[in-house]
């Protein structure tokens, strides 16, 4: 077992769980996409996650505190060139603006992990989301050629450059987090080398919705990663904070959003919450986002590392491949199934 996409091959979906709605020709929200409006998608606007300057000399401490209290933060001075973010945004827009028939040429295959389609978690909910995605692991060349027989090069160059720079940023953040947890980097020696991690890039599109209060952009979920770095320029993302409720993560100029996933929650022995988040359809326009998922190599065995004396581990050791498989099979029960 060597890559993330090979792990997902073992958990095929059926096409109904992959093919998005034809958003080009839809004027109303069909029953299949109408969610019960239980909480009106409201958020508690008295709170917001912190914004941290990565060049601050106290960055490790600030990041650690944000991870403990919120499981999420925004980061500025992250070193990702702003023109690269602009280029990513414009390539994402170019992709999702293609006619549906064209996008379907790059449809994710039932046993596949990459390409165009619904979010994997769709299969666990009885309503569909107002969402279409495009998943990239490594080079997007094959799928890009299906979308654009000629104009695929720019897309590939931009996405590969972005993945490389995102992995560098992720390593920097990981080092700060390990420093905060007072964990020796040796136990995580794969962090040291570029290309040592398992990574994936998810392009998300939330088309303009005729009835936003009945549609769900992305249903509540936690990410299967150590952490995820998200680029967004439109509101809609909300995180659930214990005792507070849903809190909106409003775009901050030039900032990236970082949220803790299941794997860092395990590694930190639950000191960091793996934050539940969702996307609601607030603004009357199409929304795009780009998520970078950062995980250890799939054969890496993960267990609570940062134990202070007297603390007992809450989770047993699990390989990344085994955990990803559990999550693919049974979304909500993956974490509890490895609880000691
Ligand atoms: C590396 C990853 C992480 C994945 C699966 C695979 C590629 C696509 C990612 C997402 C992106 C959308 C939300 C999510 C929940 C989904 O359905 O697909 C994510 C999932 C996870 O975090 O589990
Ligand atoms: O679109 C967003 O803001 C969130 C996307 C997300 O949660 C994901 O891709 O896992
Ligand atoms: Fe997510």
Short mmCIF file of C-alpha atoms and ligand atoms in Angstrom, two decimals:
data_model
loop_
_atom_site.label_atom_id
_atom_site.label_comp_id
_atom_site.label_asym_id
_atom_site.label_seq_id
_atom_site.Cartn_x
_atom_site.Cartn_y
_atom_site.Cartn_z
CA UNK A 1 0.00 0.00 0.00
CA UNK A 2 1.74 3.18 -1.04
CA UNK A 3 -0.60 6.06 -1.83
CA UNK A 4 -3.83 7.60 -0.59
CA UNK A 5 -5.59 6.98 -3.89
CA UNK A 6 -4.76 3.27 -3.64
CA UNK A 7 -6.47 3.16 -0.25
CA UNK A 8 -9.63 4.70 -1.72
CA UNK A 9 -9.60 2.14 -4.57
CA UNK A 10 -10.56 -0.44 -1.94
CA UNK A 11 -13.77 1.48 -1.18
CA UNK A 12 -15.65 1.93 -4.44
CA UNK A 13 -18.83 4.03 -4.62
CA UNK A 14 -21.65 3.76 -7.13
CA UNK A 15 -22.14 6.37 -9.84
CA UNK A 16 -25.21 7.80 -8.13
CA UNK A 17 -22.91 8.83 -5.29
CA UNK A 18 -20.49 10.50 -7.71
CA UNK A 19 -22.44 12.35 -10.43
CA UNK A 20 -23.39 15.90 -9.42
CA UNK A 21 -26.66 17.58 -10.35
CA UNK A 22 -26.71 19.38 -13.70
CA UNK A 23 -26.52 22.82 -12.11
CA UNK A 24 -26.58 24.47 -15.57
CA UNK A 25 -30.22 23.66 -16.10
CA UNK A 26 -31.77 23.71 -12.64
CA UNK A 27 -34.17 26.44 -11.52
CA UNK A 28 -35.44 25.06 -8.22
CA UNK A 29 -34.06 22.93 -5.38
CA UNK A 30 -35.32 19.38 -6.00
CA UNK A 31 -36.54 17.30 -3.07
CA UNK A 32 -33.40 15.17 -3.29
CA UNK A 33 -31.41 18.31 -2.38
CA UNK A 34 -33.79 19.91 0.15
CA UNK A 35 -32.45 19.65 3.71
CA UNK A 36 -34.66 20.09 6.74
CA UNK A 37 -34.08 23.66 7.84
CA UNK A 38 -33.56 22.71 11.47
CA UNK A 39 -31.33 25.53 12.70
CA UNK A 40 -31.71 27.93 9.78
CA UNK A 41 -27.94 27.67 9.28
CA UNK A 42 -27.50 30.50 11.77
CA UNK A 43 -24.17 31.19 13.39
CA UNK A 44 -23.10 32.77 16.66
CA UNK A 45 -21.51 35.98 15.41
CA UNK A 46 -20.06 37.03 18.74
CA UNK A 47 -17.15 34.69 18.11
CA UNK A 48 -14.50 34.16 15.47
CA UNK A 49 -11.38 32.04 15.15
CA UNK A 50 -8.04 33.86 15.65
CA UNK A 51 -5.81 35.14 12.85
CA UNK A 52 -2.14 34.36 13.37
CA UNK A 53 0.92 35.94 11.76
CA UNK A 54 3.27 33.10 10.86
CA UNK A 55 6.24 35.50 11.18
CA UNK A 56 5.36 36.30 14.79
CA UNK A 57 8.14 35.08 17.10
CA UNK A 58 5.41 33.54 19.27
CA UNK A 59 3.80 31.71 16.34
CA UNK A 60 4.20 28.19 17.81
CA UNK A 61 2.41 29.19 21.01
CA UNK A 62 -0.34 31.12 19.24
CA UNK A 63 -0.95 28.23 16.84
CA UNK A 64 -0.97 25.70 19.68
CA UNK A 65 -3.49 27.71 21.69
CA UNK A 66 -5.75 28.18 18.67
CA UNK A 67 -5.58 24.43 17.99
CA UNK A 68 -6.56 23.65 21.58
CA UNK A 69 -9.36 26.16 21.88
CA UNK A 70 -10.78 26.20 18.35
CA UNK A 71 -9.22 23.42 16.33
CA UNK A 72 -8.89 26.09 13.64
CA UNK A 73 -7.26 29.44 12.89
CA UNK A 74 -6.49 31.74 9.98
CA UNK A 75 -2.87 32.37 8.99
CA UNK A 76 -1.30 35.42 7.34
CA UNK A 77 2.30 35.94 6.16
CA UNK A 78 2.14 32.29 5.13
CA UNK A 79 4.59 32.67 2.26
CA UNK A 80 2.20 31.56 -0.50
CA UNK A 81 2.54 34.20 -3.26
CA UNK A 82 -0.67 36.14 -3.68
CA UNK A 83 -0.51 35.95 -7.46
CA UNK A 84 -0.43 32.15 -7.16
CA UNK A 85 -3.63 32.30 -5.08
CA UNK A 86 -5.16 34.50 -7.81
CA UNK A 87 -4.11 32.04 -10.50
CA UNK A 88 -5.52 29.08 -8.56
CA UNK A 89 -8.79 30.94 -8.11
CA UNK A 90 -9.02 31.75 -11.81
CA UNK A 91 -8.20 28.17 -12.91
CA UNK A 92 -10.81 26.83 -10.48
CA UNK A 93 -13.36 29.20 -11.96
CA UNK A 94 -12.35 28.16 -15.51
CA UNK A 95 -12.86 24.48 -14.61
CA UNK A 96 -16.26 24.78 -12.95
CA UNK A 97 -17.52 27.18 -15.66
CA UNK A 98 -17.23 24.41 -18.25
CA UNK A 99 -20.53 22.95 -19.47
CA UNK A 100 -21.69 19.96 -17.38
CA UNK A 101 -21.18 17.53 -20.27
CA UNK A 102 -17.54 18.61 -20.50
CA UNK A 103 -16.93 18.29 -16.74
CA UNK A 104 -18.44 14.80 -16.79
CA UNK A 105 -15.63 13.71 -19.12
CA UNK A 106 -13.33 13.90 -16.10
CA UNK A 107 -15.79 12.14 -13.78
CA UNK A 108 -14.21 10.24 -10.88
CA UNK A 109 -14.49 6.52 -11.54
CA UNK A 110 -16.37 4.37 -8.97
CA UNK A 111 -13.11 2.95 -7.59
CA UNK A 112 -11.15 6.13 -8.18
CA UNK A 113 -10.14 8.99 -5.92
CA UNK A 114 -9.47 11.80 -8.37
CA UNK A 115 -11.46 13.83 -10.87
CA UNK A 116 -14.83 15.55 -11.00
CA UNK A 117 -17.73 14.53 -8.75
CA UNK A 118 -19.64 14.77 -5.50
CA UNK A 119 -17.77 14.87 -2.20
CA UNK A 120 -17.02 11.34 -0.95
CA UNK A 121 -19.10 11.89 2.18
CA UNK A 122 -22.27 12.23 0.05
CA UNK A 123 -22.92 8.52 0.41
CA UNK A 124 -23.48 8.92 4.18
CA UNK A 125 -26.35 11.42 3.93
CA UNK A 126 -29.85 10.90 2.60
CA UNK A 127 -29.94 14.31 0.90
CA UNK A 128 -27.51 15.56 -1.72
CA UNK A 129 -25.40 18.68 -1.31
CA UNK A 130 -25.34 21.82 -3.44
CA UNK A 131 -21.77 21.08 -4.42
CA UNK A 132 -19.44 19.81 -7.11
CA UNK A 133 -15.79 18.98 -6.52
CA UNK A 134 -12.59 18.10 -8.32
CA UNK A 135 -10.01 16.01 -6.46
CA UNK A 136 -6.30 16.07 -7.31
CA UNK A 137 -3.63 13.71 -5.96
CA UNK A 138 -0.25 14.34 -7.58
CA UNK A 139 -0.40 15.35 -11.24
CA UNK A 140 -3.86 16.38 -12.54
CA UNK A 141 -2.67 15.89 -16.15
CA UNK A 142 -4.85 12.92 -17.14
CA UNK A 143 -8.10 14.51 -15.99
CA UNK A 144 -7.09 17.97 -17.23
CA UNK A 145 -6.64 16.53 -20.74
CA UNK A 146 -10.16 15.10 -20.56
CA UNK A 147 -11.51 18.56 -19.69
CA UNK A 148 -9.39 20.55 -22.12
CA UNK A 149 -7.83 18.56 -24.99
CA UNK A 150 -5.58 21.56 -25.74
CA UNK A 151 -5.62 24.15 -22.95
CA UNK A 152 -4.66 21.90 -20.03
CA UNK A 153 -1.05 22.98 -19.41
CA UNK A 154 -1.72 26.16 -17.45
CA UNK A 155 -4.11 24.34 -15.12
CA UNK A 156 -1.55 21.59 -14.44
CA UNK A 157 1.32 24.03 -13.86
CA UNK A 158 -0.70 26.14 -11.44
CA UNK A 159 -2.06 23.16 -9.47
CA UNK A 160 1.31 21.44 -9.21
CA UNK A 161 3.03 24.64 -8.09
CA UNK A 162 0.28 25.19 -5.54
CA UNK A 163 0.54 21.64 -4.15
CA UNK A 164 4.31 22.01 -3.77
CA UNK A 165 4.09 25.37 -1.98
CA UNK A 166 1.22 24.13 0.19
CA UNK A 167 3.25 21.13 1.28
CA UNK A 168 6.09 23.47 2.28
CA UNK A 169 3.69 25.58 4.31
CA UNK A 170 2.17 22.46 5.86
CA UNK A 171 5.64 21.30 6.95
CA UNK A 172 6.30 24.67 8.56
CA UNK A 173 2.99 24.52 10.43
CA UNK A 174 3.60 20.90 11.43
CA UNK A 175 7.00 21.81 12.90
CA UNK A 176 5.43 24.61 14.94
CA UNK A 177 2.72 22.26 16.18
CA UNK A 178 5.22 19.53 17.12
CA UNK A 179 7.25 22.19 18.94
CA UNK A 180 4.15 23.23 20.86
CA UNK A 181 3.31 19.63 21.73
CA UNK A 182 6.94 19.20 22.81
CA UNK A 183 7.23 16.15 20.58
CA UNK A 184 10.58 15.31 19.08
CA UNK A 185 10.59 15.61 15.33
CA UNK A 186 12.34 12.26 15.05
CA UNK A 187 9.12 10.40 15.70
CA UNK A 188 7.69 12.26 12.71
CA UNK A 189 10.78 12.07 10.55
CA UNK A 190 8.73 12.08 7.34
CA UNK A 191 7.93 15.76 8.06
CA UNK A 192 11.53 16.60 7.23
CA UNK A 193 11.44 15.83 3.53
CA UNK A 194 9.30 17.39 0.85
CA UNK A 195 7.16 14.68 -0.72
CA UNK A 196 7.25 12.68 2.52
CA UNK A 197 3.58 13.28 3.31
CA UNK A 198 0.31 12.06 1.78
CA UNK A 199 -1.45 15.06 0.31
CA UNK A 200 -4.56 15.82 -1.71
CA UNK A 201 -6.06 18.94 -3.23
CA UNK A 202 -9.82 19.41 -3.37
CA UNK A 203 -11.36 22.10 -5.57
CA UNK A 204 -14.87 22.92 -4.39
CA UNK A 205 -17.67 24.75 -6.19
CA UNK A 206 -20.99 25.71 -4.62
CA UNK A 207 -23.14 26.90 -7.53
CA UNK A 208 -25.55 29.77 -7.05
CA UNK A 209 -28.66 28.34 -5.43
CA UNK A 210 -32.27 29.39 -6.18
CA UNK A 211 -33.34 28.65 -2.58
CA UNK A 212 -30.26 28.86 -0.31
CA UNK A 213 -32.11 28.15 2.94
CA UNK A 214 -33.09 24.67 1.80
CA UNK A 215 -29.72 23.62 0.39
CA UNK A 216 -26.57 22.41 2.16
CA UNK A 217 -23.22 23.31 0.57
CA UNK A 218 -21.20 20.67 2.39
CA UNK A 219 -22.70 18.63 5.22
CA UNK A 220 -21.07 18.66 8.69
CA UNK A 221 -17.89 16.59 8.68
CA UNK A 222 -14.38 16.38 10.08
CA UNK A 223 -11.42 16.01 7.74
CA UNK A 224 -9.37 12.82 7.40
CA UNK A 225 -6.04 14.63 7.68
CA UNK A 226 -3.60 15.94 10.25
CA UNK A 227 -4.85 19.36 9.22
CA UNK A 228 -6.30 21.03 6.16
CA UNK A 229 -5.30 24.38 4.67
CA UNK A 230 -8.19 26.14 2.96
CA UNK A 231 -8.31 29.04 0.53
CA UNK A 232 -11.67 30.83 0.39
CA UNK A 233 -12.83 34.28 -0.66
CA UNK A 234 -16.56 34.03 0.01
CA UNK A 235 -18.40 33.41 3.31
CA UNK A 236 -20.25 30.17 3.92
CA UNK A 237 -17.85 28.05 5.99
CA UNK A 238 -18.91 27.43 9.60
CA UNK A 239 -17.23 25.47 12.38
CA UNK A 240 -18.93 23.96 15.42
CA UNK A 241 -17.53 25.09 18.76
CA UNK A 242 -18.52 23.26 21.90
CA UNK A 243 -20.77 25.40 24.07
CA UNK A 244 -21.01 28.14 21.44
CA UNK A 245 -22.62 26.58 18.38
CA UNK A 246 -21.83 27.27 14.74
CA UNK A 247 -19.28 30.03 14.18
CA UNK A 248 -18.73 31.59 10.74
CA UNK A 249 -15.24 31.65 9.30
CA UNK A 250 -15.32 34.89 7.34
CA UNK A 251 -12.65 35.41 4.69
CA UNK A 252 -9.75 37.56 5.91
CA UNK A 253 -7.78 39.26 3.13
CA UNK A 254 -4.72 37.23 2.12
CA UNK A 255 -5.32 34.66 4.90
CA UNK A 256 -5.59 30.88 4.66
CA UNK A 257 -7.78 28.86 7.03
CA UNK A 258 -6.23 25.91 8.87
CA UNK A 259 -8.44 23.30 10.55
CA UNK A 260 -7.43 20.26 12.57
CA UNK A 261 -8.39 16.86 11.17
CA UNK A 262 -8.88 13.46 12.82
CA UNK A 263 -5.22 12.44 12.64
CA UNK A 264 -3.81 15.36 14.64
CA UNK A 265 -6.65 14.91 17.11
CA UNK A 266 -5.42 11.33 17.65
CA UNK A 267 -1.76 12.37 17.74
CA UNK A 268 -2.45 15.09 20.32
CA UNK A 269 -4.43 12.61 22.45
CA UNK A 270 -7.58 14.71 21.94
CA UNK A 271 -5.89 17.87 23.19
CA UNK A 272 -6.78 19.36 19.79
CA UNK A 273 -10.42 18.88 18.72
CA UNK A 274 -11.00 17.67 15.16
CA UNK A 275 -13.35 20.43 14.30
CA UNK A 276 -16.75 19.67 12.76
CA UNK A 277 -17.45 22.07 9.88
CA UNK A 278 -20.00 22.65 7.15
CA UNK A 279 -20.68 25.02 4.26
CA UNK A 280 -23.98 26.86 4.06
CA UNK A 281 -25.36 28.79 1.09
CA UNK A 282 -25.50 32.36 2.37
CA UNK A 283 -24.45 34.64 -0.44
CA UNK A 284 -26.41 34.89 -3.70
CA UNK A 285 -23.45 33.91 -5.84
CA UNK A 286 -21.34 30.91 -6.72
CA UNK A 287 -18.66 30.10 -4.13
CA UNK A 288 -15.30 28.42 -4.71
CA UNK A 289 -12.77 27.02 -2.25
CA UNK A 290 -9.57 25.00 -2.42
CA UNK A 291 -8.63 22.59 0.37
CA UNK A 292 -5.18 21.03 0.83
CA UNK A 293 -5.19 17.88 2.99
CA UNK A 294 -1.94 17.04 4.79
CA UNK A 295 -1.40 13.54 6.25
CA UNK A 296 1.52 11.22 7.08
CA UNK A 297 2.53 8.53 4.56
CA UNK A 298 -0.18 5.85 4.39
CA UNK A 299 1.94 3.15 6.06
CA UNK A 300 2.82 5.42 8.99
CA UNK A 301 1.52 4.23 12.37
CA UNK A 302 -0.08 6.99 14.37
CA UNK A 303 -0.77 7.05 18.11
CA UNK A 304 -1.08 9.65 20.86
CA UNK A 305 2.40 11.13 21.19
CA UNK A 306 2.24 14.18 23.35
CA UNK A 307 1.39 12.52 26.64
CA UNK A 308 2.34 14.35 29.79
CA UNK A 309 3.20 12.19 32.79
CA UNK A 310 0.29 10.25 34.19
CA UNK A 311 -1.83 10.80 31.10
CA UNK A 312 -3.25 7.72 29.47
CA UNK A 313 -3.58 7.34 25.70
CA UNK A 314 -7.19 7.64 24.48
CA UNK A 315 -6.57 6.01 21.09
CA UNK A 316 -4.77 2.88 20.00
CA UNK A 317 -2.11 2.91 17.32
CA UNK A 318 -3.51 2.91 13.79
CA UNK A 319 -1.90 3.20 10.36
CA UNK A 320 -3.05 6.04 8.14
CA UNK A 321 -4.24 3.49 5.57
CA UNK A 322 -6.30 1.62 8.17
CA UNK A 323 -7.87 4.83 9.47
CA UNK A 324 -8.70 6.18 6.01
CA UNK A 325 -10.32 2.83 5.24
CA UNK A 326 -12.41 2.96 8.43
CA UNK A 327 -13.55 6.49 7.65
CA UNK A 328 -14.47 5.53 4.08
CA UNK A 329 -16.55 2.65 5.39
CA UNK A 330 -18.18 4.27 8.38
CA UNK A 331 -17.76 8.02 8.57
CA UNK A 332 -18.85 8.78 12.11
CA UNK A 333 -17.67 5.64 13.82
CA UNK A 334 -14.04 5.68 12.68
CA UNK A 335 -12.72 7.64 15.66
CA UNK A 336 -14.72 5.80 18.31
CA UNK A 337 -13.64 2.46 16.84
CA UNK A 338 -10.02 3.13 17.82
CA UNK A 339 -10.82 4.54 21.29
CA UNK A 340 -9.10 2.59 24.04
C1 LIG B 1 -7.62 13.09 1.08
C2 LIG B 1 -8.94 13.12 1.07
C3 LIG B 1 -9.76 13.84 2.08
C4 LIG B 1 -11.16 13.73 1.52
C5 LIG B 1 -11.11 12.37 0.87
C6 LIG B 1 -9.80 12.44 0.07
C7 LIG B 1 -10.02 13.35 -1.15
C8 LIG B 1 -11.20 14.29 -1.00
C9 LIG B 1 -11.40 14.82 0.43
C10 LIG B 1 -12.81 15.33 0.71
C11 LIG B 1 -13.06 16.79 0.26
C12 LIG B 1 -14.49 17.22 0.63
C13 LIG B 1 -14.86 16.83 2.06
C14 LIG B 1 -14.44 15.36 2.36
C15 LIG B 1 -14.97 14.92 3.70
C16 LIG B 1 -14.88 14.48 1.20
O1 LIG B 1 -15.92 13.92 1.09
O2 LIG B 1 -13.85 14.47 0.25
C17 LIG B 1 -12.95 15.23 2.21
C18 LIG B 1 -12.31 13.88 2.52
C19 LIG B 1 -11.94 13.67 3.98
O3 LIG B 1 -11.40 14.56 4.63
O4 LIG B 1 -12.23 12.57 4.46
O1 LIG B 2 -15.52 25.01 1.08
C1 LIG B 2 -15.14 25.11 2.24
O2 LIG B 2 -15.03 26.21 2.80
C2 LIG B 2 -14.83 23.89 3.05
C3 LIG B 2 -14.40 22.71 2.23
C4 LIG B 2 -14.15 21.51 3.09
O3 LIG B 2 -14.54 21.42 4.23
C5 LIG B 2 -13.41 20.37 2.51
O4 LIG B 2 -13.06 20.40 1.31
O5 LIG B 2 -13.14 19.43 3.28
FE1 LIG B 3 -13.60 19.73 5.28
#
